[in-house]
Short mmCIF file of C-alpha atoms and ligand atoms in Angstrom, two decimals:
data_model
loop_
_atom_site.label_atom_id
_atom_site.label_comp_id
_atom_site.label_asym_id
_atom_site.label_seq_id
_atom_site.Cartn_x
_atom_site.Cartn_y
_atom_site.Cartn_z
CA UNK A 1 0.00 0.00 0.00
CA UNK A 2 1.76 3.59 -0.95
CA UNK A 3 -0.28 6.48 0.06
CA UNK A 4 1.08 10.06 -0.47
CA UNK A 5 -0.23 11.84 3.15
CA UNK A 6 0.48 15.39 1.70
CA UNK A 7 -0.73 16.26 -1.87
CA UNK A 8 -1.95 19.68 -3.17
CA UNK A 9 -4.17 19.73 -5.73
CA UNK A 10 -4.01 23.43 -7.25
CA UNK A 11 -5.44 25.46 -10.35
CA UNK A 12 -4.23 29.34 -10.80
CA UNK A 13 -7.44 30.91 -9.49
CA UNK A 14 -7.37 29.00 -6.16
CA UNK A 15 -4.79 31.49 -5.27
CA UNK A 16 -3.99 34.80 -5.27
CA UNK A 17 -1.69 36.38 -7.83
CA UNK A 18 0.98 37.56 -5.27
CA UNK A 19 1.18 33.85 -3.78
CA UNK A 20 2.32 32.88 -8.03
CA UNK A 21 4.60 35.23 -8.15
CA UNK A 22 6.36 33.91 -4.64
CA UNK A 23 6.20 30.13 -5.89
CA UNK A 24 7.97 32.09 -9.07
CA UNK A 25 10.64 33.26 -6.73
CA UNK A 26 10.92 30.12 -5.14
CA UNK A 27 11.97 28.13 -8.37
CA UNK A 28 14.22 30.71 -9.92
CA UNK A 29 15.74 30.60 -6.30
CA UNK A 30 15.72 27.23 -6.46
CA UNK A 31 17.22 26.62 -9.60
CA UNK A 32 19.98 29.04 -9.27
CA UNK A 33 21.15 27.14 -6.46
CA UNK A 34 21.48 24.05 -8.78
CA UNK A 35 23.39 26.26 -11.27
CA UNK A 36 20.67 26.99 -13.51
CA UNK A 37 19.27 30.55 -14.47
CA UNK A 38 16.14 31.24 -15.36
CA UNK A 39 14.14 34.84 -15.97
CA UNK A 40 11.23 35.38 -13.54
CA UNK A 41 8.70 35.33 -16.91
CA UNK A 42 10.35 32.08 -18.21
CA UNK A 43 9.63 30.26 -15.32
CA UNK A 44 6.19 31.73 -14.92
CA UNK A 45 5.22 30.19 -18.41
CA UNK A 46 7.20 27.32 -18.81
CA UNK A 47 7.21 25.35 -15.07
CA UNK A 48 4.20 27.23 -13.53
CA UNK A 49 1.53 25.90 -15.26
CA UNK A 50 2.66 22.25 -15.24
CA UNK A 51 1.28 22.49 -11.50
CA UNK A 52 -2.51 23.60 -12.64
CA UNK A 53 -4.63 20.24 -12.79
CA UNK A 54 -8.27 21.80 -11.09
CA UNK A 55 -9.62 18.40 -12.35
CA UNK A 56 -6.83 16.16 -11.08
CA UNK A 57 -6.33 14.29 -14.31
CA UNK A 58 -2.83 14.57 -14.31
CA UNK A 59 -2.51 13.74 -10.59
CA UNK A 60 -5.26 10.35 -11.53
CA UNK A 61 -2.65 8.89 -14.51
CA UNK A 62 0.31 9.64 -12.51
CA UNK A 63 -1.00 7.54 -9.80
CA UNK A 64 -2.03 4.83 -12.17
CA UNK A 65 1.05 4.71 -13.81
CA UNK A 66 3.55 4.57 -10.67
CA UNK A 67 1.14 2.28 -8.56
CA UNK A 68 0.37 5.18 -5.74
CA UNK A 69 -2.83 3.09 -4.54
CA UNK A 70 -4.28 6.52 -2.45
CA UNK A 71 -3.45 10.13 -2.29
CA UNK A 72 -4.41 12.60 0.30
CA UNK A 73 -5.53 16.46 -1.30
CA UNK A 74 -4.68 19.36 1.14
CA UNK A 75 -6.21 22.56 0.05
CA UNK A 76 -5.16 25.95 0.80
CA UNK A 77 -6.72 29.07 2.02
CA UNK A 78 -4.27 32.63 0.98
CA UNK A 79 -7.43 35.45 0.59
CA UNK A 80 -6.60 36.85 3.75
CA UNK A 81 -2.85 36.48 3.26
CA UNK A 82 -2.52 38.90 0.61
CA UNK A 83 -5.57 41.01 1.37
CA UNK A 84 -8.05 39.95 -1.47
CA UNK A 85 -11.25 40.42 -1.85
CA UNK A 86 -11.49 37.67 -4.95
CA UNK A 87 -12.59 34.14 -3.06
CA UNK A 88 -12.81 31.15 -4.86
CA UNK A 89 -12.42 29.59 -1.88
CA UNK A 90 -15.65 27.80 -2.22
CA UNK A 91 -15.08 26.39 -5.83
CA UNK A 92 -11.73 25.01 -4.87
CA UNK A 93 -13.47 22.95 -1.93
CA UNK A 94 -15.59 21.79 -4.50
CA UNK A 95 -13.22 20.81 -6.73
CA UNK A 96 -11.59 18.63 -4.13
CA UNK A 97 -15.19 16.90 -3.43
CA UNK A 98 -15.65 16.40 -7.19
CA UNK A 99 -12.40 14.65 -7.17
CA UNK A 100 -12.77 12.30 -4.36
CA UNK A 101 -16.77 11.87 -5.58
CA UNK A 102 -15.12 10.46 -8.92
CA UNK A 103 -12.43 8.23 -7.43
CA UNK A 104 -13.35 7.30 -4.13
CA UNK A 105 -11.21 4.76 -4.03
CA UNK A 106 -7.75 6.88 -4.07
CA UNK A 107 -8.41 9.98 -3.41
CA UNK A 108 -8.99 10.96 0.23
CA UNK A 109 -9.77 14.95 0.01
CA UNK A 110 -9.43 17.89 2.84
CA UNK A 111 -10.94 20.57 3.46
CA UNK A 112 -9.57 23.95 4.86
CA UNK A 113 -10.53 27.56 5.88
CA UNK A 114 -8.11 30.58 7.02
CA UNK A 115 -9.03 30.36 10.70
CA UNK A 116 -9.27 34.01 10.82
CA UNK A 117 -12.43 33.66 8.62
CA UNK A 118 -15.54 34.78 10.79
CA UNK A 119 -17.48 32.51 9.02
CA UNK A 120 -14.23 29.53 9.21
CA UNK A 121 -16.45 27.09 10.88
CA UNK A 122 -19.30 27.40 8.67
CA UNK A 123 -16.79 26.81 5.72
CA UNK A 124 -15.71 23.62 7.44
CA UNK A 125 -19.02 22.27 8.29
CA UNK A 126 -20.37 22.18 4.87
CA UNK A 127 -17.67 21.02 3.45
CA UNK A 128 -17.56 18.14 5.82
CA UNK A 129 -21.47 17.06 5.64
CA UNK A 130 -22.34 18.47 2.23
CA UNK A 131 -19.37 17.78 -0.14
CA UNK A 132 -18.13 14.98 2.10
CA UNK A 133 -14.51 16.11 2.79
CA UNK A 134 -12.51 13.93 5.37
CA UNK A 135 -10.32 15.88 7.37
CA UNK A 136 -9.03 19.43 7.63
CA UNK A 137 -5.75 21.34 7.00
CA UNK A 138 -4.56 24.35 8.77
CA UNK A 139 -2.00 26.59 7.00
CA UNK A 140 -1.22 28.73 10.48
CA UNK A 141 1.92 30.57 8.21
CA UNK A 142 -0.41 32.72 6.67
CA UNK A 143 -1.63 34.78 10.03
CA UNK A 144 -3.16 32.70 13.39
CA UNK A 145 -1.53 30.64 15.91
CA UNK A 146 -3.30 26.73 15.88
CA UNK A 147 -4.16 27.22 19.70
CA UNK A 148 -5.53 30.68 19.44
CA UNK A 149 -9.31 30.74 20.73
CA UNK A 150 -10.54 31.89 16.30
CA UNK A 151 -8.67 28.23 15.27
CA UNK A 152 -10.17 26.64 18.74
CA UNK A 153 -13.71 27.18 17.15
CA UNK A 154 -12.86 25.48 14.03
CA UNK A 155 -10.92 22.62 15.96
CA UNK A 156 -14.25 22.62 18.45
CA UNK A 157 -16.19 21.62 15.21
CA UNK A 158 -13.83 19.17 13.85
CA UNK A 159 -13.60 17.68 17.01
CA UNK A 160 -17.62 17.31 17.49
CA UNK A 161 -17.53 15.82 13.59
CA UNK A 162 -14.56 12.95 14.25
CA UNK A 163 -12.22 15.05 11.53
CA UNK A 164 -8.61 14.50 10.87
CA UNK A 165 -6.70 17.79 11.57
CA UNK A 166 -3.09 17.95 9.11
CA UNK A 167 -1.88 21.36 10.23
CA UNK A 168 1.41 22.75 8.22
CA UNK A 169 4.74 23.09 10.57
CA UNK A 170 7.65 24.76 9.85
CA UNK A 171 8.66 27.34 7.91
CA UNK A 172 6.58 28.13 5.14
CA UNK A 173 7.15 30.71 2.16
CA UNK A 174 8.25 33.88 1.88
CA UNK A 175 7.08 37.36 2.91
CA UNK A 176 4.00 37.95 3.40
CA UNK A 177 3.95 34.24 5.37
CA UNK A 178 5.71 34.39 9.04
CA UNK A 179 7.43 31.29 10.39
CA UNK A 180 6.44 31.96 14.07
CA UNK A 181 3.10 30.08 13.23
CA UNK A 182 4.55 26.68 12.27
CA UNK A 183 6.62 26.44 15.05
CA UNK A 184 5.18 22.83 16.54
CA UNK A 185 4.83 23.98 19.77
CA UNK A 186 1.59 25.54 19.18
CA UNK A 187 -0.14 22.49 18.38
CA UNK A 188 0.95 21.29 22.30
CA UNK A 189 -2.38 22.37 23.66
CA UNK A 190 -4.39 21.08 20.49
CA UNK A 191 -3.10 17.45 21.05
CA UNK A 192 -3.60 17.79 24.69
CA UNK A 193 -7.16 19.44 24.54
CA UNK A 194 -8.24 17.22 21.80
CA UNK A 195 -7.08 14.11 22.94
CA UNK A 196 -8.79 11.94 20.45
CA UNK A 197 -8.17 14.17 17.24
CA UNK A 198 -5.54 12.72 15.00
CA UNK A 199 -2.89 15.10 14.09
CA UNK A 200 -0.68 15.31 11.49
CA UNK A 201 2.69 17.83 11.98
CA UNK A 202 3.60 18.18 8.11
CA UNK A 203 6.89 18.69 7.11
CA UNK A 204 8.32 17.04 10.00
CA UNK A 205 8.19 20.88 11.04
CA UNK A 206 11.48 21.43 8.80
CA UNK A 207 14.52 22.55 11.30
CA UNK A 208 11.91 22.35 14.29
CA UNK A 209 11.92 18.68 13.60
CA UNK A 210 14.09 18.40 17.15
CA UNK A 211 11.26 20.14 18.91
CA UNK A 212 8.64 18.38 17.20
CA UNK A 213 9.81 14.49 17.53
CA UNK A 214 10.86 15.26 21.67
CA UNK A 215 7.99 17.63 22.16
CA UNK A 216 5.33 15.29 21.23
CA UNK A 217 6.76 11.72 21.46
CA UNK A 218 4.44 11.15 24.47
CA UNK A 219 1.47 12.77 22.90
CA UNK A 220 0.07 9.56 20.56
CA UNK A 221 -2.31 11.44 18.91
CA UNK A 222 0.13 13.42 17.15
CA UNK A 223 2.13 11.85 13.77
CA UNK A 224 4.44 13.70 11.11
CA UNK A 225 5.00 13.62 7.67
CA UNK A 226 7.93 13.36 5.58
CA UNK A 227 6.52 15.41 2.59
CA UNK A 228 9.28 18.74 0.90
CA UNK A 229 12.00 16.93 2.03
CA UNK A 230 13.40 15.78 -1.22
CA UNK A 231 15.88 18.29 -1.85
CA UNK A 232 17.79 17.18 1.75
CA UNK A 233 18.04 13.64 0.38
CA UNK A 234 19.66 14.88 -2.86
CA UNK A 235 21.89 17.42 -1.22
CA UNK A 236 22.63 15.68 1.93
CA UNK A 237 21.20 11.88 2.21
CA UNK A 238 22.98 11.22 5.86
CA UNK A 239 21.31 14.03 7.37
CA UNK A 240 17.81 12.86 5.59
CA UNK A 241 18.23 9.56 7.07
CA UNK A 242 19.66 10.59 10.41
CA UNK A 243 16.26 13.19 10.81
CA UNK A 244 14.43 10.48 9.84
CA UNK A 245 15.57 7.83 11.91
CA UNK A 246 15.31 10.06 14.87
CA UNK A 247 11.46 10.67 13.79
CA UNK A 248 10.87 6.72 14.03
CA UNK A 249 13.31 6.60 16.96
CA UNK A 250 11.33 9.46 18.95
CA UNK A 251 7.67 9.22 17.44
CA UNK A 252 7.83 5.24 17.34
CA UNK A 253 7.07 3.69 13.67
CA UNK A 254 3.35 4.15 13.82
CA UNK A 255 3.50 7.73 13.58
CA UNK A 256 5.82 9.02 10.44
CA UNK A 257 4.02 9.14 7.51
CA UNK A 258 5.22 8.93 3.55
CA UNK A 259 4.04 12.32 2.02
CA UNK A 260 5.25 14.56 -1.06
CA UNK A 261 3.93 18.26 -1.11
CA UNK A 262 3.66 17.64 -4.59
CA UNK A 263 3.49 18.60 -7.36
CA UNK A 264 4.96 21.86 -5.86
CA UNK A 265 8.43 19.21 -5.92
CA UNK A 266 7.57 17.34 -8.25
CA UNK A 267 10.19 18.61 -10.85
CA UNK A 268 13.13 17.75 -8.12
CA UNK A 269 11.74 14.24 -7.70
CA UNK A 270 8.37 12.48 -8.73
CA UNK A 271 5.92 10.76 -6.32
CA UNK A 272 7.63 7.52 -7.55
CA UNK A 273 11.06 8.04 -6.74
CA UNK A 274 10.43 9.74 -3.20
CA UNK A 275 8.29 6.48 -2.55
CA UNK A 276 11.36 4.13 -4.23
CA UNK A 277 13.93 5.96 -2.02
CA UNK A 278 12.18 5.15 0.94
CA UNK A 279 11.77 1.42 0.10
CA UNK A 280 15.07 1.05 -0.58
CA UNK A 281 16.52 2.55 2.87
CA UNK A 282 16.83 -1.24 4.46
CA UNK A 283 19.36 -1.74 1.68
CA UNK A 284 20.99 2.34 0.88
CA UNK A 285 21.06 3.56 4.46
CA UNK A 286 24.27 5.56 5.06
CA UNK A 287 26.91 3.58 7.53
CA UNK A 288 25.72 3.72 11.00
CA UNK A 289 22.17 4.43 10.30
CA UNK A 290 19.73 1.19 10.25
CA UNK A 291 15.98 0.84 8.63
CA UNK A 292 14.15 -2.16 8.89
CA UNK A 293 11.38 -3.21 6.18
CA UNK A 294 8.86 -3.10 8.83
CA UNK A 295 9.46 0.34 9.41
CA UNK A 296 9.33 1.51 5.89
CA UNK A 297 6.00 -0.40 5.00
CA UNK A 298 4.25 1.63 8.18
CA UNK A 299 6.13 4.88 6.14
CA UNK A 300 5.08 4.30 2.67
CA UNK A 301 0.91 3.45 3.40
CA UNK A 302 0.29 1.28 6.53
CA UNK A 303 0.08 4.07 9.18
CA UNK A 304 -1.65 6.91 6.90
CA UNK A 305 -4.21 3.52 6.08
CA UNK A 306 -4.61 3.32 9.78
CA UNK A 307 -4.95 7.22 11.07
CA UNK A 308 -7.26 7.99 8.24
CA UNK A 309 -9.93 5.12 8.89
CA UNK A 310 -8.92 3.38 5.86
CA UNK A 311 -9.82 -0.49 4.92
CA UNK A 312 -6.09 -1.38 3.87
ZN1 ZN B 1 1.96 21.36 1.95
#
């Protein structure tokens, strides 16, 4: 079973026009530190659109093709971010239903609000019990701590309708996104107040991932995901498995989960070839640094099967 705990299904208009033109800064940042140039507008019209798939048709035959047997969609909410009026919000949410309505059988699909929303909960609630989304992911980077008493509402309402929460750790884009939101401590009082939620830290929380694995190895509600960290096992593969081994080590094997943030990284490394690095670890593990093949079948689909209510 490989299930990808960390997808993002995303179309241009889901998203404001200042939030492109950071992901365009990204890559050309990005690339430049692989030796490559590219122009701002080159990148905008030759890699930028390769991401837009509103229906998920490319996202379906890449799944077929590479034997990814479930995905997880996370959408995203950046109005308030960048001070929009223009919400299409709504459609994107339904979008992600349409999706999951068409193949139920792989795709597992979120739903999300900007917590600062005065109507977040209402958002939530209908997407939950009228387009039938599973679970709920919380961006806090854009502007709200996860324990403040606007997200507690949100959480109350998840909590009363037995929803997943996946809530984004670690630092997350550029200006106008602040890091102080996805530091994992926050979520402390969500996995204590909500003892029977099941969260997800993505990211492994990036360089909180120290805080993250000691802070809540005690707190079994709480699991992490390995998703955007590609580029560490192409520029430094010791430190990957080191972090990673300290997750399992810390968390315990039940709780680390095999995710992508795809197709944002996609063009570093496909689904495929995250998913056929992590198999192989039992046999390519640096010196020193042991994975066993239990441990990377509870990785790859057996543990995201398990949080998610899935029949495996
Ligand atoms: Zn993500």
């Amino acid at each position: 079973m490989l299930i990808d705990a960390h997808y993002h299904l995303v179309a241009r208009e889901w998203y404001p026009e200042g939030w492109w033109q950071s992901v365009v800064g990204m890559y050309v940042n990005g690339l430049k530190s692989l030796g490559m140039e590219m122009a701002p507008d080159m990148v905008m019209e030759t890699m930028i659109p390769s991401l837009w798939d509103p229906e998920g048709e490319a996202l379906i035959n890449d799944m077929t093709t590479n034997g990814i047997d479930k995905t997880v969609i996370l959408p995203m909410d950046y109005w308030l971010l960048y001070g929009e009026n223009t919400v299409t919000l709504d459609k994107q949410l339904k979008a992600y239903s349409a999706l999951q309505k068409k193949h139920p059988d792989k795709i597992i699909a979120f739903a999300t609000a900007d917590a600062r929303r005065p109507n977040a909960v209402e958002i939530v609630e209908r997407a939950i019990k009228d387009l039938g989304l599973k679970g709920v992911n919380l961006y806090p980077q854009t502007g709200f701590f996860v324990n403040d008493p606007r997200t507690r509402r949100l959480l109350d309402k998840m909590y009363e309708l037995g929803m997943p929460l996946t809530c984004h750790t670690g630092q997350q884009g550029p200006a106008p996104f602040r890091a102080k939101f996805g530091d994992p401590v926050h979520l402390d009082d969500i996995a204590v107040d909500y003892p029977n939620m099941m969260i997800t830290a993505g990211h492994m929380a990036f360089g909180w991932h120290e805080q993250l694995f000691y802070g809540f190895g005690l707190k079994y509600n709480v699991a992490t995901d390995i998703s955007a960290w590609q580029d560490v096992t192409k520029t430094n593969f010791r430190k990957f498995c080191t972090v990673l081994r300290q997750a399992l080590d810390r968390l315990g094997k039940d709780r680390v989960l095999f995710g992508t943030d795809n197709p944002f990284v996609s063009a570093l490394m496909p689904t495929k070839e995250y998913a056929d690095l992590i198999k192989g670890l039992p046999q390519n593990a640096p010196e020193g640094i042991t994975f066993t093949e239990d441990e990377v079948n509870a990785i790859l689909g057996g543990n995201a099967a398990r949080i998610l209510g899935l029949k495996s």
